[in-house]
Amino acid sequence: MHTAWMEMAAGRGALGIGLVVAGVVVVALLLGAFVLGVRIKRRELPTPRPEEQPRLPDGGPVREVSERREPEEVPRSQDRLTPHRLKGHGNVSDRRSASQERPRWNEGSSGSFGSGGPGGG
């Protein structure tokens, strides 16, 4: 009977030692991650000083400008037209349109191509 108790106690002791070893490994991994984080942080650029922070322009905050522009004709050619041969960005010119009213689709039209609606007249 005495040997059964000793075997059980030895099993518990091995389990206890295993838990302690696992705990030490977890603590070592956490310390290693912390040290690695500190090293990486030291290599980063420092935080900007107050005088290096961005400032508003003298005229105040810049607002978005939305305006319509006159379309630019796409040149006709036998050769393949590449984007760098177009003026500006795409086919929009730098000329501001006389009418700044937003275009609306016709009443009764579907508003998009192929939506299955009856379409406008």
PDB file of C-alpha atoms in Angstrom:
ATOM      1  CA  MET A   1       0.000   0.000   0.000  1.00  0.00           C
ATOM      2  CA  HIS A   2       2.853   2.297   0.773  1.00  0.00           C
ATOM      3  CA  THR A   3       4.273   2.004  -2.772  1.00  0.00           C
ATOM      4  CA  ALA A   4       0.962   3.025  -4.397  1.00  0.00           C
ATOM      5  CA  TRP A   5       0.935   6.255  -2.445  1.00  0.00           C
ATOM      6  CA  MET A   6       4.560   6.941  -3.391  1.00  0.00           C
ATOM      7  CA  GLU A   7       3.875   6.391  -7.086  1.00  0.00           C
ATOM      8  CA  MET A   8       0.923   8.744  -6.943  1.00  0.00           C
ATOM      9  CA  ALA A   9       2.997  11.356  -5.120  1.00  0.00           C
ATOM     10  CA  ALA A  10       5.795  10.968  -7.666  1.00  0.00           C
ATOM     11  CA  GLY A  11       3.273  11.504 -10.495  1.00  0.00           C
ATOM     12  CA  ARG A  12       1.990  14.661  -8.820  1.00  0.00           C
ATOM     13  CA  GLY A  13       5.566  15.873  -8.311  1.00  0.00           C
ATOM     14  CA  ALA A  14       6.361  15.398 -12.015  1.00  0.00           C
ATOM     15  CA  LEU A  15       3.200  17.270 -12.940  1.00  0.00           C
ATOM     16  CA  GLY A  16       4.135  20.093 -10.562  1.00  0.00           C
ATOM     17  CA  ILE A  17       7.646  20.297 -12.002  1.00  0.00           C
ATOM     18  CA  GLY A  18       6.194  20.352 -15.534  1.00  0.00           C
ATOM     19  CA  LEU A  19       3.891  23.250 -14.633  1.00  0.00           C
ATOM     20  CA  VAL A  20       6.784  25.198 -13.092  1.00  0.00           C
ATOM     21  CA  VAL A  21       8.921  24.635 -16.215  1.00  0.00           C
ATOM     22  CA  ALA A  22       6.026  25.741 -18.466  1.00  0.00           C
ATOM     23  CA  GLY A  23       5.569  28.865 -16.323  1.00  0.00           C
ATOM     24  CA  VAL A  24       9.270  29.709 -16.565  1.00  0.00           C
ATOM     25  CA  VAL A  25       9.127  29.276 -20.364  1.00  0.00           C
ATOM     26  CA  VAL A  26       6.101  31.606 -20.639  1.00  0.00           C
ATOM     27  CA  VAL A  27       7.796  34.250 -18.475  1.00  0.00           C
ATOM     28  CA  ALA A  28      10.980  33.973 -20.572  1.00  0.00           C
ATOM     29  CA  LEU A  29       8.986  34.431 -23.792  1.00  0.00           C
ATOM     30  CA  LEU A  30       7.209  37.497 -22.382  1.00  0.00           C
ATOM     31  CA  LEU A  31      10.499  39.059 -21.262  1.00  0.00           C
ATOM     32  CA  GLY A  32      12.046  38.340 -24.672  1.00  0.00           C
ATOM     33  CA  ALA A  33       9.084  39.987 -26.442  1.00  0.00           C
ATOM     34  CA  PHE A  34       9.392  43.026 -24.167  1.00  0.00           C
ATOM     35  CA  VAL A  35      13.136  43.382 -24.833  1.00  0.00           C
ATOM     36  CA  LEU A  36      12.568  43.009 -28.578  1.00  0.00           C
ATOM     37  CA  GLY A  37       9.847  45.694 -28.455  1.00  0.00           C
ATOM     38  CA  VAL A  38      12.162  48.095 -26.619  1.00  0.00           C
ATOM     39  CA  ARG A  39      14.905  47.557 -29.244  1.00  0.00           C
ATOM     40  CA  ILE A  40      12.486  48.211 -32.116  1.00  0.00           C
ATOM     41  CA  LYS A  41      11.120  51.334 -30.396  1.00  0.00           C
ATOM     42  CA  ARG A  42      14.652  52.737 -29.993  1.00  0.00           C
ATOM     43  CA  ARG A  43      15.246  52.451 -33.770  1.00  0.00           C
ATOM     44  CA  GLU A  44      12.090  54.431 -34.635  1.00  0.00           C
ATOM     45  CA  LEU A  45      12.187  58.158 -35.335  1.00  0.00           C
ATOM     46  CA  PRO A  46      11.443  60.319 -32.306  1.00  0.00           C
ATOM     47  CA  THR A  47       8.047  61.933 -31.839  1.00  0.00           C
ATOM     48  CA  PRO A  48       7.910  65.352 -33.591  1.00  0.00           C
ATOM     49  CA  ARG A  49       8.443  68.361 -31.343  1.00  0.00           C
ATOM     50  CA  PRO A  50       5.611  70.936 -31.089  1.00  0.00           C
ATOM     51  CA  GLU A  51       7.304  73.281 -33.588  1.00  0.00           C
ATOM     52  CA  GLU A  52       7.532  70.386 -36.084  1.00  0.00           C
ATOM     53  CA  GLN A  53       3.795  69.662 -35.979  1.00  0.00           C
ATOM     54  CA  PRO A  54       1.686  70.561 -39.054  1.00  0.00           C
ATOM     55  CA  ARG A  55       0.084  74.007 -38.999  1.00  0.00           C
ATOM     56  CA  LEU A  56      -3.018  75.406 -40.697  1.00  0.00           C
ATOM     57  CA  PRO A  57      -2.347  77.612 -43.717  1.00  0.00           C
ATOM     58  CA  ASP A  58      -2.590  81.384 -43.137  1.00  0.00           C
ATOM     59  CA  GLY A  59      -5.874  81.443 -45.068  1.00  0.00           C
ATOM     60  CA  GLY A  60      -7.470  78.868 -42.749  1.00  0.00           C
ATOM     61  CA  PRO A  61      -8.440  75.279 -43.466  1.00  0.00           C
ATOM     62  CA  VAL A  62      -8.544  74.166 -47.093  1.00  0.00           C
ATOM     63  CA  ARG A  63     -12.016  73.144 -48.247  1.00  0.00           C
ATOM     64  CA  GLU A  64     -12.993  70.749 -51.002  1.00  0.00           C
ATOM     65  CA  VAL A  65     -13.884  72.425 -54.287  1.00  0.00           C
ATOM     66  CA  SER A  66     -16.359  70.705 -56.548  1.00  0.00           C
ATOM     67  CA  GLU A  67     -16.822  72.172 -60.005  1.00  0.00           C
ATOM     68  CA  ARG A  68     -17.754  71.013 -63.481  1.00  0.00           C
ATOM     69  CA  ARG A  69     -15.205  71.295 -66.293  1.00  0.00           C
ATOM     70  CA  GLU A  70     -15.575  71.304 -70.045  1.00  0.00           C
ATOM     71  CA  PRO A  71     -14.881  67.915 -71.626  1.00  0.00           C
ATOM     72  CA  GLU A  72     -11.756  67.574 -73.747  1.00  0.00           C
ATOM     73  CA  GLU A  73     -12.120  65.870 -77.111  1.00  0.00           C
ATOM     74  CA  VAL A  74     -10.263  62.580 -77.436  1.00  0.00           C
ATOM     75  CA  PRO A  75      -7.958  62.794 -80.463  1.00  0.00           C
ATOM     76  CA  ARG A  76      -8.859  60.478 -83.373  1.00  0.00           C
ATOM     77  CA  SER A  77      -5.968  58.387 -84.620  1.00  0.00           C
ATOM     78  CA  GLN A  78      -5.181  55.118 -86.364  1.00  0.00           C
ATOM     79  CA  ASP A  79      -2.612  54.431 -83.641  1.00  0.00           C
ATOM     80  CA  ARG A  80      -3.456  53.118 -80.226  1.00  0.00           C
ATOM     81  CA  LEU A  81      -4.140  55.972 -77.788  1.00  0.00           C
ATOM     82  CA  THR A  82      -2.238  55.685 -74.502  1.00  0.00           C
ATOM     83  CA  PRO A  83      -3.052  57.632 -71.303  1.00  0.00           C
ATOM     84  CA  HIS A  84       0.098  59.760 -71.392  1.00  0.00           C
ATOM     85  CA  ARG A  85      -1.005  61.215 -74.747  1.00  0.00           C
ATOM     86  CA  LEU A  86      -4.174  62.660 -73.166  1.00  0.00           C
ATOM     87  CA  LYS A  87      -4.134  66.169 -71.722  1.00  0.00           C
ATOM     88  CA  GLY A  88      -4.296  66.461 -67.951  1.00  0.00           C
ATOM     89  CA  HIS A  89      -5.977  63.533 -66.239  1.00  0.00           C
ATOM     90  CA  GLY A  90      -8.116  61.523 -68.594  1.00  0.00           C
ATOM     91  CA  ASN A  91     -10.195  63.638 -70.939  1.00  0.00           C
ATOM     92  CA  VAL A  92     -11.090  66.550 -68.623  1.00  0.00           C
ATOM     93  CA  SER A  93      -9.755  69.963 -69.531  1.00  0.00           C
ATOM     94  CA  ASP A  94      -8.705  72.819 -67.291  1.00  0.00           C
ATOM     95  CA  ARG A  95     -11.539  74.950 -68.652  1.00  0.00           C
ATOM     96  CA  ARG A  96     -14.262  75.598 -66.096  1.00  0.00           C
ATOM     97  CA  SER A  97     -17.742  74.919 -67.462  1.00  0.00           C
ATOM     98  CA  ALA A  98     -20.069  77.916 -67.834  1.00  0.00           C
ATOM     99  CA  SER A  99     -22.874  75.962 -66.183  1.00  0.00           C
ATOM    100  CA  GLN A 100     -22.022  74.611 -62.748  1.00  0.00           C
ATOM    101  CA  GLU A 101     -25.390  72.856 -62.417  1.00  0.00           C
ATOM    102  CA  ARG A 102     -25.119  69.123 -61.822  1.00  0.00           C
ATOM    103  CA  PRO A 103     -26.559  67.002 -64.636  1.00  0.00           C
ATOM    104  CA  ARG A 104     -29.672  64.986 -63.753  1.00  0.00           C
ATOM    105  CA  TRP A 105     -31.200  62.151 -65.698  1.00  0.00           C
ATOM    106  CA  ASN A 106     -34.587  62.461 -67.349  1.00  0.00           C
ATOM    107  CA  GLU A 107     -37.769  61.881 -65.371  1.00  0.00           C
ATOM    108  CA  GLY A 108     -38.984  58.335 -65.969  1.00  0.00           C
ATOM    109  CA  SER A 109     -35.611  57.004 -67.020  1.00  0.00           C
ATOM    110  CA  SER A 110     -33.970  54.178 -65.135  1.00  0.00           C
ATOM    111  CA  GLY A 111     -30.874  56.180 -64.250  1.00  0.00           C
ATOM    112  CA  SER A 112     -28.487  53.452 -65.278  1.00  0.00           C
ATOM    113  CA  PHE A 113     -27.725  51.308 -68.260  1.00  0.00           C
ATOM    114  CA  GLY A 114     -29.367  47.912 -68.453  1.00  0.00           C
ATOM    115  CA  SER A 115     -31.517  48.153 -65.345  1.00  0.00           C
ATOM    116  CA  GLY A 116     -34.531  46.769 -67.161  1.00  0.00           C
ATOM    117  CA  GLY A 117     -36.582  49.940 -66.827  1.00  0.00           C
ATOM    118  CA  PRO A 118     -38.636  51.401 -69.693  1.00  0.00           C
ATOM    119  CA  GLY A 119     -36.072  54.165 -70.288  1.00  0.00           C
ATOM    120  CA  GLY A 120     -36.609  57.827 -71.059  1.00  0.00           C
ATOM    121  CA  GLY A 121     -38.041  59.206 -74.254  1.00  0.00           C
TER     122      GLY A 121
END
